[in-house]
Amino acid sequence: MDGEKKAESPESSSIQEPTHVHLENAGKRHKSKSEQIHDVDAMATAPGTTMASFAHIDEKKVLRKMDMRLIPMLALLYLLSFLDRGNIGNAKIEGLVEDLNMTGPEFNWTLTVFFFSYSAFEVPSNLLLKKLRPSIWLPSIMVAWGTVMTLMGIVQGYSGLLAARFFLGVTESGLFPGVAYYITMWYCRHEAQYRQALFFSAASVAGAFSGLLAYGIAFMDGVGGLEGWRWIFILEGIATVLVAIIAFFTLFDFPETASFLTPEERAFVVYRLKYQGSNSNKAMQQARREAVAGAGGEEGAPEQSRPQVAQSDEFKWTYVKDAFLDWQIWVNIWVYWGIVAPLYGISLFLPTIINDMGYTSATAQLLTVPIYVTAACLAIGMAHVADRAGIRSPFILFFLCVMAVGFIMSISSPLPGVVYAGVFIAACAIYPAFPGIIAWLASNLAGSSKRACGMAIQIGVGNLAGAMASNFYRSKDSPRYILGHALELGFICAGIVALIILVMSYRRINANRKRQLAERDLTDAELDEMSKLGDKAITFKYVI
C-alpha cells in the first residue's frame, strides 16, 4: 500500500480535506447500521477518491486494530469447531466402539455421515451470513452444534451416534466457510492468508488440545456412572455453548459499522477492499508502455490514467449461478482435495494410528501434541511469507510435495518411528497449505456475493474428501494402514496436477487481459460493466 500511496499524483491529494471533513461530520450523530454502511460506501467510492485521500491514515495501525478485535475470537470459534468434530477419534481409543457394540465399518460411517450434511448446508449458510449479520449467525449455529455435541455424550448405540453426527454436520457447516468469507470482508487479498492461518492454526491447536483434554478427561471414567469418552463429548459441548454466548457480544459485523475504527478508517478499509482486484493505474500504464514498446512504438508516448473498477457488493442470483459455473472453482477443488483428504485422515485417525503402533492410549494421545503444535507454528510463519511475496501457488506446490514425502515414508517402512516421522512431516505440510488454498481462491473471486458462494462451494464440495478419507483407514488394515496412506498420496498427486493447470490458465488469462487493456481506453459505461463482471472483467488480475 505504501507504494500505491507514493505513486498517487499530487493533484489527487486535493480531495483529502473534503473527505476528512465529511467523514468527521458523519460521525457526530448516531446512525443506524444501514445508514453507516451507505455513508461509508458512498465516501469510499466517491468520484476523485484515491489512495492519497487516506494518506494521513496509518495503515499498519488499522490492521493491528482489526487483528486484535477479530482474529482471537475467530480462532477460538474454529478451535471449538475442529475440537468438536475431531474428538470422536480420541473417544474411539477410550472405548467408544466397544461400549456401543459397533463394528469398524459402522464407526467409519459415523465419520462419513458428518461430511454429507456438512457439505450440503455450506452454500446456503454463507448466503445467509451477510443478510443475518455475522454477530448473530455465527454464535447461533455455535449454540446449535454445542447442544448436539453435548447430546452425543448420552447416545446408547450406533443409530444414535449416527444421527448425532449427521446433525453435528448440519449445525457446524456454516462456521468455517463463514469465517473464511468473513475475513475477506475485512482484509485485502495480499493480507488474507496470514489471517486465515492465524484462525486456522486453531485447528492445529485443537488437535494438540484434543489429545491433552482427552488424556485428562479419560480419568473421569465412572464419574456420574458415565464412561470417560462420554465426558469428552459433554464437557466440550458445554464449553462451545458458553463461548457462543460470549461471541454474541464480541463479534463485529462489517468494516462500515466497526465501532473500534474511526469513520475515516472505515472508509479507508472499504476503499482498499473495493479496488483490490482491478489493475491499478500504475499497472495499466505499465501495460500500455510495454505494448507500445513491443509494437515498435515510442517509449515516450504520453500515458493515460484510468479509473479503477470497484467490486460489486450487491446480491443477485446471477452471481450465485456464476459461482457454480466458474471453471476455476472446480479445478481448485481438486487442489483442495489434495490437502483436505490427508488433513481429515490425520485428524480423525492419528490417535488410532499411533495407538496401533504399539503405544498405550494415553501415550498415543500425548504423541499427537508435538505434531499439531509444530504444524500451527509453520502455518502462521509460512502464511506471513506468502502474503509478503504476494503469491500462493509456489508455496502450495511445495507443501503438496512435502506431504507426498511424508506419506511415502509411512508406506515404505514398518518401523513405528519412521511411520510417526512420516505422519509428522505430512501434518507439518498440510496445515500451512490449507490456509493458502483458501486464500488463493478467495483472491481470485471478485464480487461479494460470488465470493461468498464460491468459497462455500470450494469448502462444501471439498470437504467431501473428509467423507472419503474417513473410510480410508480401515480397522482390518491395522497397524500399517498402507491402503489409507496410498489413497492420501493419490489425492496429493491429483492436487499437484490441478494446481499446475490453474497456474498455466491464470498466466494465459492475465496475459490476454493485459494485452486487451493496452489496446483500448475504457469509457465510464464500460467501467460500470466491468464492476458487474467481477473477476471475468479484463481489469481483474488473477493472483498466481
XYZ file of C-alpha atoms in Angstrom:
544
model
C 0.000 0.000 0.000
C 2.876 2.346 0.726
C 3.954 2.002 -2.886
C 0.488 2.930 -4.067
C 0.443 5.991 -1.864
C 3.702 7.227 -3.291
C 2.513 6.606 -6.818
C -0.511 8.889 -6.482
C -0.323 12.186 -8.323
C -0.119 15.435 -6.323
C -3.446 16.529 -7.749
C -5.269 13.549 -6.269
C -4.471 14.614 -2.719
C -6.621 17.717 -3.155
C -9.776 15.769 -2.291
C -8.353 14.630 1.022
C -9.687 17.537 3.059
C -13.330 17.339 1.871
C -13.282 13.588 2.525
C -11.914 14.169 6.006
C -14.453 16.840 6.865
C -17.409 14.874 5.512
C -16.492 11.773 7.489
C -15.926 13.714 10.692
C -19.391 15.256 10.361
C -20.889 11.854 9.625
C -19.526 10.524 12.897
C -21.059 13.240 15.093
C -24.579 11.798 15.251
C -25.730 8.262 15.817
C -26.885 6.475 12.692
C -28.424 3.104 12.037
C -26.188 0.346 10.707
C -27.706 0.598 7.237
C -27.091 4.362 7.186
C -23.492 3.856 8.316
C -22.898 1.281 5.582
C -24.406 3.565 2.937
C -22.413 6.621 4.035
C -19.068 4.845 4.275
C -19.533 3.051 0.943
C -20.516 6.316 -0.738
C -17.428 8.070 0.610
C -15.072 5.235 -0.362
C -16.337 5.217 -3.953
C -16.874 8.970 -4.392
C -15.510 10.399 -7.655
C -11.932 11.564 -7.244
C -11.233 9.401 -4.190
C -7.809 7.764 -4.414
C -5.352 6.201 -2.003
C -3.870 9.666 -1.487
C -7.194 10.701 0.094
C -6.263 8.462 3.024
C -2.532 9.263 3.130
C -2.833 10.583 6.682
C -4.166 7.218 7.968
C -1.671 4.754 9.468
C -2.432 1.518 7.612
C -0.413 -0.699 9.960
C -2.240 0.736 12.952
C -5.603 -0.003 11.349
C -4.558 -3.583 10.586
C -3.352 -4.084 14.160
C -6.696 -2.871 15.491
C -8.530 -5.262 13.200
C -6.271 -8.178 14.135
C -6.757 -7.623 17.860
C -10.541 -7.283 17.632
C -11.285 -10.016 15.091
C -8.756 -12.836 14.988
C -8.711 -14.080 18.636
C -12.457 -14.747 18.700
C -12.439 -16.295 15.216
C -9.589 -18.601 16.256
C -11.454 -19.626 19.393
C -14.602 -20.394 17.406
C -12.726 -22.570 14.938
C -10.744 -24.271 17.694
C -14.012 -25.396 19.269
C -15.436 -26.395 15.878
C -12.475 -28.581 14.980
C -12.283 -29.929 18.520
C -15.934 -30.980 18.486
C -15.683 -32.500 15.019
C -12.489 -34.492 15.598
C -12.825 -35.581 19.227
C -14.550 -38.768 18.119
C -11.067 -40.054 17.200
C -9.981 -39.559 20.800
C -13.202 -41.090 22.103
C -12.611 -44.178 19.991
C -9.408 -45.181 21.731
C -11.100 -44.564 25.092
C -13.638 -47.326 24.378
C -16.497 -45.745 22.372
C -16.658 -48.530 19.769
C -16.657 -51.315 22.339
C -19.182 -49.658 24.676
C -21.667 -49.082 21.843
C -21.042 -52.554 20.356
C -20.067 -51.090 16.978
C -18.033 -52.631 14.204
C -15.161 -50.903 12.408
C -17.245 -50.114 9.287
C -20.054 -48.718 11.473
C -17.606 -46.381 13.167
C -16.366 -45.192 9.784
C -19.954 -44.444 8.748
C -20.410 -42.195 11.788
C -17.431 -40.233 10.465
C -18.682 -40.213 6.880
C -22.258 -39.065 7.534
C -20.960 -35.872 9.148
C -19.443 -34.712 5.867
C -22.596 -35.320 3.815
C -24.668 -32.882 5.877
C -21.679 -30.587 6.453
C -21.131 -30.172 2.700
C -24.816 -29.810 1.786
C -25.529 -26.802 4.000
C -22.420 -24.662 3.434
C -23.607 -22.627 0.433
C -26.975 -21.598 1.964
C -25.204 -20.781 5.224
C -22.753 -18.397 3.559
C -25.562 -16.674 1.669
C -27.388 -16.154 4.973
C -24.289 -14.887 6.774
C -24.246 -11.398 5.298
C -28.027 -10.982 5.367
C -28.385 -12.038 9.032
C -25.060 -10.472 10.162
C -22.039 -12.462 11.413
C -22.583 -11.430 15.060
C -25.962 -13.188 15.009
C -25.491 -16.091 12.599
C -22.151 -17.495 13.800
C -22.987 -17.610 17.539
C -26.418 -19.076 16.748
C -25.005 -22.050 14.891
C -22.433 -22.467 17.680
C -25.189 -22.882 20.262
C -26.808 -25.460 17.991
C -23.719 -27.595 17.459
C -22.656 -27.300 21.109
C -26.027 -28.713 22.080
C -25.686 -31.584 19.603
C -22.172 -32.317 20.867
C -23.374 -32.481 24.467
C -26.152 -34.885 23.489
C -23.592 -37.143 21.785
C -22.399 -37.941 25.277
C -25.630 -39.791 26.091
C -26.137 -41.856 22.920
C -26.768 -45.534 23.593
C -25.973 -47.167 20.259
C -24.821 -46.927 16.677
C -28.032 -45.360 15.328
C -27.998 -42.635 17.978
C -24.371 -41.758 17.282
C -25.017 -41.762 13.526
C -27.944 -39.328 13.915
C -25.950 -37.073 16.235
C -23.033 -36.900 13.814
C -25.409 -36.038 10.941
C -26.880 -33.085 12.841
C -23.428 -32.030 14.012
C -22.571 -31.633 10.328
C -25.716 -29.565 9.712
C -25.014 -27.181 12.590
C -21.243 -26.858 12.061
C -21.492 -26.357 8.297
C -21.701 -22.570 8.468
C -18.684 -21.843 10.624
C -15.572 -22.496 8.564
C -16.810 -21.160 5.188
C -18.465 -18.302 7.070
C -15.293 -17.290 8.889
C -13.139 -17.738 5.765
C -15.504 -15.426 3.864
C -15.777 -13.050 6.825
C -12.005 -12.487 6.729
C -12.235 -11.419 3.064
C -14.779 -8.752 4.082
C -12.087 -7.081 6.208
C -8.678 -7.866 4.681
C -7.257 -7.412 1.178
C -6.207 -10.454 -0.772
C -2.492 -9.864 -0.130
C -3.210 -9.907 3.625
C -5.729 -12.731 3.833
C -3.577 -15.869 4.061
C -1.816 -14.732 7.222
C -5.171 -14.073 8.901
C -6.612 -17.326 7.543
C -3.590 -19.095 9.022
C -3.977 -17.392 12.389
C -7.513 -18.648 12.795
C -6.895 -21.979 11.050
C -3.913 -22.669 13.301
C -6.605 -23.085 15.913
C -7.264 -26.428 14.186
C -3.675 -27.432 14.914
C -4.046 -26.273 18.491
C -7.358 -28.150 18.652
C -5.549 -31.309 17.620
C -2.983 -30.857 20.373
C -5.559 -29.655 22.871
C -7.855 -32.549 21.991
C -5.161 -35.040 22.887
C -4.394 -33.305 26.176
C -8.080 -32.905 27.043
C -8.870 -36.500 26.188
C -5.934 -37.631 28.309
C -7.247 -35.676 31.290
C -10.966 -36.315 30.791
C -10.349 -40.061 30.456
C -9.628 -40.086 34.191
C -13.295 -39.136 34.752
C -14.260 -42.653 33.687
C -17.016 -43.753 36.063
C -17.934 -40.272 37.324
C -21.715 -39.965 37.361
C -21.919 -43.513 36.066
C -20.612 -42.417 32.661
C -17.671 -43.680 30.658
C -14.721 -41.350 30.091
C -15.401 -40.930 26.361
C -18.898 -39.620 27.141
C -17.418 -36.858 29.290
C -15.231 -35.801 26.329
C -18.382 -35.002 24.323
C -20.352 -33.494 27.206
C -17.706 -31.117 28.549
C -16.518 -29.916 25.145
C -20.130 -29.340 24.045
C -20.911 -27.252 27.124
C -17.746 -25.182 26.552
C -18.902 -24.435 22.988
C -22.281 -23.114 24.164
C -20.649 -20.865 26.774
C -18.236 -19.366 24.213
C -21.143 -18.833 21.781
C -22.907 -16.658 24.336
C -19.774 -14.506 24.655
C -19.472 -14.306 20.861
C -22.920 -12.690 20.596
C -21.462 -9.612 22.295
C -17.910 -9.569 20.946
C -18.151 -10.300 17.194
C -18.175 -7.339 14.803
C -20.177 -7.385 11.587
C -18.636 -5.289 8.800
C -15.921 -2.605 8.460
C -18.594 0.015 7.716
C -20.082 -0.408 11.209
C -16.938 -1.245 13.218
C -17.081 0.810 16.413
C -13.343 0.374 17.061
C -12.495 2.230 13.819
C -12.966 5.932 13.171
C -15.254 6.933 10.269
C -12.190 7.741 8.169
C -10.591 4.391 8.919
C -13.784 2.581 7.940
C -13.843 4.344 4.569
C -10.154 3.523 4.108
C -10.732 -0.192 4.748
C -13.716 -0.261 2.382
C -11.789 1.588 -0.334
C -8.948 -0.944 -0.186
C -11.362 -3.853 -0.448
C -13.416 -2.462 -3.312
C -10.463 -1.708 -5.579
C -8.108 -4.567 -4.703
C -8.968 -6.754 -7.698
C -8.585 -4.292 -10.547
C -5.292 -3.310 -12.072
C -4.033 -0.102 -10.500
C -3.417 2.996 -12.626
C 0.297 2.237 -12.399
C -0.195 -1.315 -13.676
C -2.403 -0.163 -16.555
C 0.088 2.486 -17.606
C 2.912 -0.069 -17.484
C 0.872 -2.465 -19.629
C 0.360 0.252 -22.250
C 4.080 1.164 -22.257
C 5.081 -2.472 -22.742
C 2.510 -2.959 -25.514
C 3.673 0.186 -27.360
C 7.307 -0.798 -26.998
C 6.574 -4.312 -28.206
C 4.807 -2.953 -31.289
C 7.754 -0.758 -32.178
C 6.075 2.393 -30.898
C 7.632 5.208 -28.998
C 8.633 4.579 -25.400
C 7.959 8.173 -24.541
C 4.338 8.191 -25.643
C 2.074 10.038 -23.214
C 0.431 7.862 -20.583
C -3.272 7.903 -19.909
C -4.578 7.046 -16.468
C -7.879 5.241 -15.991
C -10.220 4.981 -13.030
C -10.104 1.747 -11.065
C -13.101 -0.598 -11.013
C -14.951 -1.102 -7.724
C -16.050 -4.628 -6.855
C -19.805 -5.107 -6.582
C -21.320 -5.822 -3.156
C -24.912 -6.253 -4.295
C -26.664 -9.615 -4.188
C -28.060 -11.124 -7.373
C -28.892 -14.752 -8.053
C -26.912 -14.472 -11.264
C -23.752 -14.143 -9.153
C -24.629 -17.400 -7.399
C -25.119 -19.048 -10.789
C -21.793 -17.618 -11.978
C -20.059 -19.209 -8.999
C -21.476 -22.658 -9.743
C -20.400 -22.364 -13.395
C -16.920 -20.943 -12.759
C -14.269 -23.369 -14.026
C -11.593 -22.165 -11.595
C -13.618 -23.188 -8.538
C -13.967 -26.782 -9.724
C -10.292 -27.107 -10.668
C -9.351 -25.523 -7.338
C -11.442 -28.159 -5.538
C -9.067 -30.858 -6.788
C -6.164 -28.996 -5.192
C -8.308 -28.597 -2.072
C -8.970 -32.355 -2.026
C -5.234 -32.976 -2.239
C -4.861 -31.100 1.037
C -8.110 -31.869 2.867
C -8.191 -35.649 2.358
C -4.854 -36.017 4.206
C -5.951 -33.377 6.736
C -9.042 -35.297 7.786
C -7.305 -38.637 7.541
C -4.727 -37.489 10.042
C -7.073 -35.561 12.355
C -9.582 -38.422 12.620
C -7.167 -41.345 12.779
C -3.880 -40.015 14.162
C -4.542 -41.264 17.738
C -5.551 -44.674 16.352
C -2.541 -44.862 14.013
C -0.156 -44.108 16.875
C -2.037 -46.423 19.250
C -1.795 -49.310 16.770
C 1.953 -48.754 16.503
C 2.179 -50.306 19.967
C 1.783 -47.327 22.281
C -0.790 -47.148 25.068
C -3.876 -44.972 24.546
C -2.561 -42.352 26.993
C 0.813 -42.180 25.227
C -0.911 -42.061 21.832
C -2.960 -39.032 22.953
C 0.187 -37.221 24.088
C 2.234 -38.080 20.978
C -0.266 -36.168 18.830
C 0.574 -32.901 20.614
C 4.060 -32.149 19.135
C 2.738 -32.728 15.606
C -0.066 -30.194 15.912
C 1.946 -27.537 17.748
C 4.722 -27.625 15.131
C 2.162 -27.517 12.307
C 0.483 -24.437 13.813
C 3.760 -22.521 14.029
C 4.666 -23.395 10.445
C 1.215 -22.414 9.154
C 1.470 -18.917 10.623
C 5.101 -18.364 9.622
C 4.700 -19.505 6.028
C 1.453 -17.541 5.575
C 3.297 -14.375 6.590
C 5.973 -15.101 3.973
C 3.362 -15.870 1.286
C 1.474 -12.634 1.949
C 4.656 -10.593 1.722
C 5.558 -12.330 -1.548
C 2.037 -11.775 -2.902
C 1.872 -15.248 -4.457
C 0.162 -18.515 -3.460
C 0.812 -21.399 -5.862
C 4.576 -21.949 -5.319
C 4.056 -22.374 -1.580
C 1.074 -24.701 -2.016
C 3.009 -26.805 -4.550
C 5.982 -27.090 -2.203
C 3.820 -28.281 0.687
C 1.968 -30.792 -1.502
C 5.341 -32.313 -2.394
C 6.379 -32.440 1.275
C 3.070 -34.126 2.129
C 3.787 -36.744 -0.518
C 7.200 -37.427 1.028
C 5.597 -37.929 4.445
C 3.066 -40.470 3.209
C 5.691 -42.304 1.138
C 7.715 -42.710 4.346
C 4.665 -44.090 6.171
C 4.032 -46.615 3.388
C 7.610 -47.748 2.882
C 8.601 -48.724 6.425
C 7.074 -50.948 9.131
C 9.135 -49.243 11.848
C 6.928 -47.210 14.261
C 9.498 -44.407 14.439
C 9.580 -43.975 10.651
C 5.776 -44.074 10.380
C 5.474 -41.456 13.135
C 8.088 -39.282 11.401
C 6.235 -39.603 8.090
C 2.924 -38.582 9.621
C 4.715 -35.745 11.444
C 6.199 -34.433 8.182
C 2.881 -34.742 6.335
C 0.967 -32.856 9.045
C 3.579 -30.091 9.119
C 2.931 -29.551 5.389
C -0.862 -29.948 5.455
C -1.538 -27.162 7.926
C 0.498 -24.444 6.130
C -1.008 -25.480 2.753
C -4.629 -25.285 3.865
C -4.959 -21.515 4.519
C -3.041 -20.988 1.287
C -5.607 -22.781 -0.875
C -8.475 -20.949 0.851
C -6.821 -17.544 0.371
C -5.876 -18.334 -3.236
C -9.426 -18.921 -4.434
C -10.796 -16.021 -2.357
C -8.237 -13.733 -4.011
C -9.467 -14.731 -7.450
C -13.215 -14.290 -6.918
C -14.478 -10.720 -7.314
C -17.812 -9.502 -6.043
C -19.024 -10.096 -2.512
C -21.895 -12.456 -3.388
C -19.925 -14.561 -5.824
C -17.043 -14.848 -3.364
C -19.396 -15.947 -0.574
C -20.950 -18.623 -2.770
C -17.700 -19.676 -4.438
C -15.857 -20.149 -1.160
C -18.781 -22.170 0.200
C -18.731 -24.398 -2.891
C -14.988 -24.892 -2.541
C -15.208 -25.804 1.127
C -18.509 -27.705 0.862
C -17.618 -29.924 -2.098
C -14.010 -30.003 -0.951
C -14.995 -31.416 2.413
C -16.499 -34.445 0.714
C -12.867 -35.539 0.782
C -13.425 -35.889 4.511
C -16.210 -38.363 3.806
C -13.822 -40.319 1.620
C -10.856 -40.047 3.998
C -12.950 -41.313 6.911
C -13.138 -44.660 5.091
C -9.508 -44.839 4.034
C -8.218 -46.172 7.347
C -9.977 -49.481 7.891
C -9.504 -51.383 11.133
C -8.524 -54.522 9.216
C -5.560 -52.627 7.694
C -4.056 -52.023 11.127
C -1.300 -51.361 12.103
C 0.365 -50.136 8.876
C -2.693 -48.715 7.057
C -0.923 -48.950 3.690
C -4.169 -48.553 1.720
C -5.127 -45.401 3.640
C -1.716 -43.797 3.185
C -1.668 -44.744 -0.523
C -5.082 -43.211 -1.161
C -3.978 -39.987 0.548
C -0.910 -39.984 -1.686
C -3.125 -40.376 -4.759
C -5.173 -37.311 -3.790
C -1.989 -35.314 -3.271
C -0.762 -36.180 -6.773
C -4.135 -35.190 -8.269
C -3.874 -31.890 -6.380
C -0.447 -31.203 -7.879
C -1.778 -31.751 -11.418
C -4.780 -29.470 -10.786
C -2.517 -26.754 -9.357
C -0.345 -26.780 -12.485
C -3.481 -26.453 -14.663
C -4.666 -23.475 -12.596
C -1.325 -21.660 -12.770
C -0.985 -22.127 -16.538
C -4.577 -20.945 -17.097
C -4.210 -17.883 -14.858
C -0.992 -16.857 -16.604
C -2.601 -17.131 -20.039
C -5.713 -15.161 -18.988
C -3.680 -12.434 -17.273
C -1.511 -12.026 -20.370
C -4.567 -11.747 -22.621
C -6.209 -9.164 -20.354
C -3.016 -7.154 -20.133
C -2.861 -7.012 -23.919
C -6.537 -6.024 -24.203
C -6.124 -3.218 -21.687
C -3.188 -1.848 -23.613
C -5.198 -1.762 -26.829
C -8.263 0.164 -25.646
C -9.484 3.007 -23.475
C -12.440 2.155 -21.265
C -15.401 4.543 -21.093
C -17.331 5.195 -17.869
C -20.127 2.924 -19.093
C -17.649 0.140 -19.751
C -16.150 0.580 -16.280
C -19.603 0.113 -14.749
C -19.964 -3.063 -16.778
C -16.550 -4.261 -15.571
C -17.751 -3.924 -11.969
C -20.663 -6.268 -12.700
C -18.396 -8.770 -14.450
C -16.219 -9.134 -11.346
C -13.281 -11.481 -11.876
C -14.341 -12.004 -15.506
C -13.587 -8.353 -16.304
C -10.443 -7.545 -18.249
C -9.466 -5.151 -15.433
C -9.227 -8.041 -12.928
C -5.854 -9.710 -12.465
C -5.661 -13.258 -11.104
C -3.241 -13.963 -8.274
C -0.742 -16.667 -9.141
